[in-house]
Amino acid sequence: MQEQAGFVEKLLDNPIGLLILSNVVFFTVYILWGLVKIETIAPIPTALKEIILGGK
Amino acid sequence: MALLSPEKGWWNKSIAKDEKTWIVFATVVALSLFTLMVGWHLIGKQNPSFLVYSTSPDEFYKLAHANWEKYKVGEEGGMPVVKPPADSDVFLVGTTWRWEPVLVLKKGASYRFHISSLDLLHGFSIQPVNMNFKIHPGYDYVLTFKPTSSGDFRVICNEYCGPGHHTMISKITVEE
């Protein structure tokens, strides 16, 4: 418990640490998340296209 | 009067306790809001944002046209009036500067809306219920839609898309 409080205190006293935590971490996570999300979007399923175009 | 320079070495001084408390509090609030944003998909029974397919404007328009031809019941202002059966796929296309087609739906029935744009970013917005959805070209957004009240509803664009943006109005009629 004492160690945990010490770590938070230390982090809050470190302006560069706070800057990285508040900007770099979120920026990196959002960019990577967005890239993965966009790249993994599947095309329209062939079965659906056949239903629509096939006139079933 | 210009601001005075801060005391030398201020950068290395410890932050005051109340400021630390504020940073921790603000972080907790930010993380809670982020969690709520994701959780609202489940709690608020929202359409999941991952129901999207990649497509091209040509392919989507071809599918939309085939679908409209199948369920077309008339024409209004040069646009097809489409009356799809319950639990079917409905195609809506946004283009500069119109939403196509005019839809006739049944109250209480469920529909799978496929919405895309043929050119640039549009905003699919149903009024007066104030439902909004961003529509990017190249993607087929699938939304499950169940009208709960009858009447005429306007479909407008709520992402500025050029000089004809304000004329981008279509209609959804919900019948009893």
Short mmCIF file of C-alpha atoms in Angstrom, two decimals:
data_model
loop_
_atom_site.label_atom_id
_atom_site.label_comp_id
_atom_site.label_asym_id
_atom_site.label_seq_id
_atom_site.Cartn_x
_atom_site.Cartn_y
_atom_site.Cartn_z
CA MET A 1 0.00 0.00 0.00
CA GLN A 2 2.85 2.31 0.95
CA GLU A 3 4.66 1.46 -2.29
CA GLN A 4 1.54 2.13 -4.38
CA ALA A 5 1.05 5.60 -2.86
CA GLY A 6 4.72 6.32 -3.42
CA PHE A 7 4.45 5.43 -7.07
CA VAL A 8 1.41 7.68 -7.66
CA GLU A 9 3.10 10.55 -5.81
CA LYS A 10 6.23 10.09 -7.89
CA LEU A 11 4.25 9.96 -11.13
CA LEU A 12 2.28 13.10 -10.30
CA ASP A 13 5.49 14.94 -9.51
CA ASN A 14 6.94 14.03 -12.90
CA PRO A 15 5.70 16.46 -15.58
CA ILE A 16 7.20 14.45 -18.46
CA GLY A 17 5.55 11.28 -17.12
CA LEU A 18 2.19 13.08 -16.98
CA LEU A 19 2.68 14.42 -20.49
CA ILE A 20 3.42 10.94 -21.84
CA LEU A 21 0.50 9.46 -19.91
CA SER A 22 -1.99 12.07 -21.07
CA ASN A 23 -0.90 12.44 -24.71
CA VAL A 24 1.47 9.82 -26.07
CA VAL A 25 -0.31 6.77 -24.61
CA PHE A 26 -3.76 7.85 -25.84
CA PHE A 27 -2.43 9.00 -29.21
CA THR A 28 -0.66 5.68 -29.83
CA VAL A 29 -3.58 3.56 -28.64
CA TYR A 30 -6.15 5.48 -30.74
CA ILE A 31 -4.00 5.42 -33.89
CA LEU A 32 -3.31 1.69 -33.58
CA TRP A 33 -6.91 0.89 -32.64
CA GLY A 34 -8.18 2.93 -35.62
CA LEU A 35 -5.76 1.29 -38.06
CA VAL A 36 -6.67 -2.22 -36.90
CA LYS A 37 -10.39 -1.40 -37.01
CA ILE A 38 -10.26 0.02 -40.55
CA GLU A 39 -8.06 -2.77 -41.89
CA THR A 40 -10.26 -5.53 -40.48
CA ILE A 41 -13.58 -4.35 -41.96
CA ALA A 42 -14.89 -7.21 -44.09
CA PRO A 43 -16.42 -6.72 -47.54
CA ILE A 44 -20.18 -7.21 -48.05
CA PRO A 45 -20.86 -10.97 -47.73
CA THR A 46 -21.28 -12.74 -51.08
CA ALA A 47 -24.42 -14.48 -49.79
CA LEU A 48 -26.09 -11.13 -49.13
CA LYS A 49 -25.07 -9.82 -52.56
CA GLU A 50 -26.54 -12.91 -54.21
CA ILE A 51 -29.82 -12.48 -52.34
CA ILE A 52 -30.08 -8.83 -53.39
CA LEU A 53 -28.93 -9.26 -56.99
CA GLY A 54 -30.37 -12.74 -57.50
CA GLY A 55 -33.93 -11.54 -56.97
CA LYS A 56 -34.85 -14.24 -54.44
CA MET B 1 1.74 44.91 -18.09
CA ALA B 2 3.57 41.78 -19.16
CA LEU B 3 3.40 38.64 -17.04
CA LEU B 4 6.38 38.09 -14.76
CA SER B 5 8.62 35.13 -15.43
CA PRO B 6 7.95 32.22 -13.09
CA GLU B 7 10.46 31.47 -10.38
CA LYS B 8 13.55 29.64 -11.64
CA GLY B 9 13.34 25.86 -11.27
CA TRP B 10 9.52 25.80 -10.91
CA TRP B 11 9.45 22.82 -13.27
CA ASN B 12 11.13 20.58 -10.72
CA LYS B 13 8.97 21.58 -7.76
CA SER B 14 6.41 19.14 -6.42
CA ILE B 15 2.80 19.75 -7.36
CA ALA B 16 0.54 20.90 -4.52
CA LYS B 17 -1.62 18.23 -2.87
CA ASP B 18 -4.95 19.69 -3.99
CA GLU B 19 -3.73 19.80 -7.57
CA LYS B 20 -2.71 16.15 -7.38
CA THR B 21 -6.15 15.31 -6.02
CA TRP B 22 -7.68 17.17 -8.93
CA ILE B 23 -5.53 15.31 -11.51
CA VAL B 24 -6.53 11.94 -10.01
CA PHE B 25 -10.22 12.98 -9.85
CA ALA B 26 -10.20 14.26 -13.47
CA THR B 27 -8.51 11.05 -14.66
CA VAL B 28 -11.11 8.90 -12.90
CA VAL B 29 -13.93 10.99 -14.43
CA ALA B 30 -12.36 10.72 -17.92
CA LEU B 31 -11.94 6.96 -17.62
CA SER B 32 -15.52 6.59 -16.31
CA LEU B 33 -16.89 8.57 -19.27
CA PHE B 34 -14.83 6.44 -21.66
CA THR B 35 -16.19 3.25 -20.07
CA LEU B 36 -19.73 4.63 -20.24
CA MET B 37 -19.27 5.46 -23.93
CA VAL B 38 -18.39 1.84 -24.70
CA GLY B 39 -20.91 0.42 -22.21
CA TRP B 40 -23.76 2.48 -23.65
CA HIS B 41 -23.77 0.17 -26.66
CA LEU B 42 -25.12 -2.52 -24.33
CA ILE B 43 -27.00 -0.48 -21.71
CA GLY B 44 -28.67 1.79 -24.27
CA LYS B 45 -29.35 -1.06 -26.73
CA GLN B 46 -27.56 0.89 -29.46
CA ASN B 47 -26.74 -0.42 -32.90
CA PRO B 48 -23.25 -1.91 -32.57
CA SER B 49 -20.69 0.17 -34.47
CA PHE B 50 -18.85 -2.92 -35.71
CA LEU B 51 -21.70 -3.86 -38.06
CA VAL B 52 -20.11 -2.35 -41.12
CA TYR B 53 -18.84 -3.74 -44.41
CA SER B 54 -16.37 -2.26 -46.85
CA THR B 55 -17.73 -1.59 -50.32
CA SER B 56 -17.33 0.76 -53.25
CA PRO B 57 -19.81 3.42 -54.39
CA ASP B 58 -20.40 1.48 -57.64
CA GLU B 59 -21.05 -1.82 -55.92
CA PHE B 60 -23.30 -0.27 -53.30
CA TYR B 61 -25.36 1.64 -55.84
CA LYS B 62 -25.81 -1.53 -57.90
CA LEU B 63 -27.09 -3.42 -54.83
CA ALA B 64 -29.30 -0.51 -53.78
CA HIS B 65 -30.80 -0.23 -57.26
CA ALA B 66 -31.55 -3.95 -57.44
CA ASN B 67 -33.22 -3.75 -54.02
CA TRP B 68 -35.30 -0.69 -54.98
CA GLU B 69 -36.45 -2.28 -58.23
CA LYS B 70 -37.73 -5.28 -56.27
CA TYR B 71 -39.84 -3.29 -53.80
CA LYS B 72 -40.66 -0.13 -55.74
CA VAL B 73 -44.27 1.02 -55.38
CA GLY B 74 -44.12 4.44 -57.03
CA GLU B 75 -42.19 7.63 -57.51
CA GLU B 76 -42.09 10.94 -55.64
CA GLY B 77 -40.15 13.99 -56.79
CA GLY B 78 -38.05 11.88 -59.17
CA MET B 79 -37.15 9.44 -56.42
CA PRO B 80 -38.33 5.85 -56.12
CA VAL B 81 -40.80 5.08 -53.34
CA VAL B 82 -39.79 1.75 -51.85
CA LYS B 83 -41.91 -0.43 -49.57
CA PRO B 84 -39.76 -3.30 -48.32
CA PRO B 85 -41.30 -6.25 -46.44
CA ALA B 86 -40.72 -6.62 -42.69
CA ASP B 87 -37.42 -8.13 -41.60
CA SER B 88 -35.76 -7.37 -44.91
CA ASP B 89 -32.73 -5.41 -46.09
CA VAL B 90 -33.33 -1.76 -46.91
CA PHE B 91 -30.84 0.30 -48.91
CA LEU B 92 -30.38 4.03 -48.46
CA VAL B 93 -27.96 6.09 -50.49
CA GLY B 94 -26.63 9.54 -49.69
CA THR B 95 -25.25 11.59 -52.54
CA THR B 96 -24.82 15.28 -53.31
CA TRP B 97 -27.50 16.34 -52.61
CA ARG B 98 -30.19 13.82 -51.90
CA TRP B 99 -31.05 10.83 -49.78
CA GLU B 100 -32.59 8.06 -51.86
CA PRO B 101 -35.18 6.50 -51.82
CA VAL B 102 -38.45 7.50 -50.13
CA LEU B 103 -39.30 4.64 -47.76
CA VAL B 104 -42.63 3.23 -46.63
CA LEU B 105 -42.24 1.09 -43.52
CA LYS B 106 -44.57 -0.70 -41.15
CA LYS B 107 -44.84 0.22 -37.48
CA GLY B 108 -43.39 -2.44 -35.19
CA ALA B 109 -41.62 -4.29 -38.01
CA SER B 110 -37.87 -4.71 -38.00
CA TYR B 111 -35.60 -3.70 -40.91
CA ARG B 112 -31.89 -3.93 -41.61
CA PHE B 113 -30.85 -0.58 -43.05
CA HIS B 114 -27.77 -0.56 -45.29
CA ILE B 115 -26.62 3.03 -45.60
CA SER B 116 -23.73 4.42 -47.61
CA SER B 117 -22.55 7.53 -49.36
CA LEU B 118 -21.56 7.70 -53.02
CA ASP B 119 -19.28 10.71 -52.76
CA LEU B 120 -18.39 12.38 -49.48
CA LEU B 121 -19.21 12.39 -45.79
CA HIS B 122 -22.92 12.77 -45.06
CA GLY B 123 -24.92 12.61 -41.84
CA PHE B 124 -27.95 10.36 -41.79
CA SER B 125 -30.43 12.03 -39.48
CA ILE B 126 -34.08 11.17 -38.90
CA GLN B 127 -36.24 14.05 -37.72
CA PRO B 128 -37.96 14.82 -35.45
CA VAL B 129 -36.63 11.84 -33.48
CA ASN B 130 -33.11 13.23 -33.77
CA MET B 131 -31.34 10.00 -34.67
CA ASN B 132 -27.91 10.70 -36.15
CA PHE B 133 -25.32 8.56 -37.90
CA LYS B 134 -22.16 9.51 -39.78
CA ILE B 135 -21.98 7.97 -43.26
CA HIS B 136 -18.58 7.73 -44.94
CA PRO B 137 -18.25 6.68 -48.58
CA GLY B 138 -16.80 3.20 -49.16
CA TYR B 139 -18.59 1.60 -46.21
CA ASP B 140 -21.94 -0.13 -45.82
CA TYR B 141 -23.32 0.71 -42.37
CA VAL B 142 -25.86 -1.82 -41.15
CA LEU B 143 -28.42 -0.50 -38.67
CA THR B 144 -31.31 -2.48 -37.27
CA PHE B 145 -34.31 -0.24 -37.28
CA LYS B 146 -37.75 -0.77 -35.74
CA PRO B 147 -40.21 2.13 -36.08
CA THR B 148 -42.25 2.51 -32.91
CA SER B 149 -44.57 5.30 -34.04
CA SER B 150 -46.40 5.98 -37.27
CA GLY B 151 -46.32 9.13 -39.40
CA ASP B 152 -44.00 10.97 -41.77
CA PHE B 153 -40.36 11.41 -40.79
CA ARG B 154 -37.77 13.51 -42.59
CA VAL B 155 -34.33 12.23 -43.42
CA ILE B 156 -31.83 15.09 -43.53
CA CYS B 157 -28.07 15.45 -43.77
CA ASN B 158 -26.40 16.82 -40.67
CA GLU B 159 -22.78 16.89 -41.89
CA TYR B 160 -22.15 19.96 -44.05
CA CYS B 161 -21.54 18.59 -47.56
CA GLY B 162 -21.60 21.60 -49.87
CA PRO B 163 -23.91 24.28 -51.24
CA GLY B 164 -26.89 21.89 -51.64
CA HIS B 165 -26.57 20.42 -48.13
CA HIS B 166 -29.79 22.00 -46.87
CA THR B 167 -31.79 20.54 -49.78
CA MET B 168 -30.82 16.98 -48.90
CA ILE B 169 -34.20 15.93 -47.58
CA SER B 170 -36.02 12.65 -48.00
CA LYS B 171 -38.93 10.98 -46.28
CA ILE B 172 -39.76 7.82 -44.35
CA THR B 173 -43.45 7.08 -43.96
CA VAL B 174 -44.37 4.67 -41.19
CA GLU B 175 -47.75 3.06 -41.60
CA GLU B 176 -49.89 1.50 -38.87
#
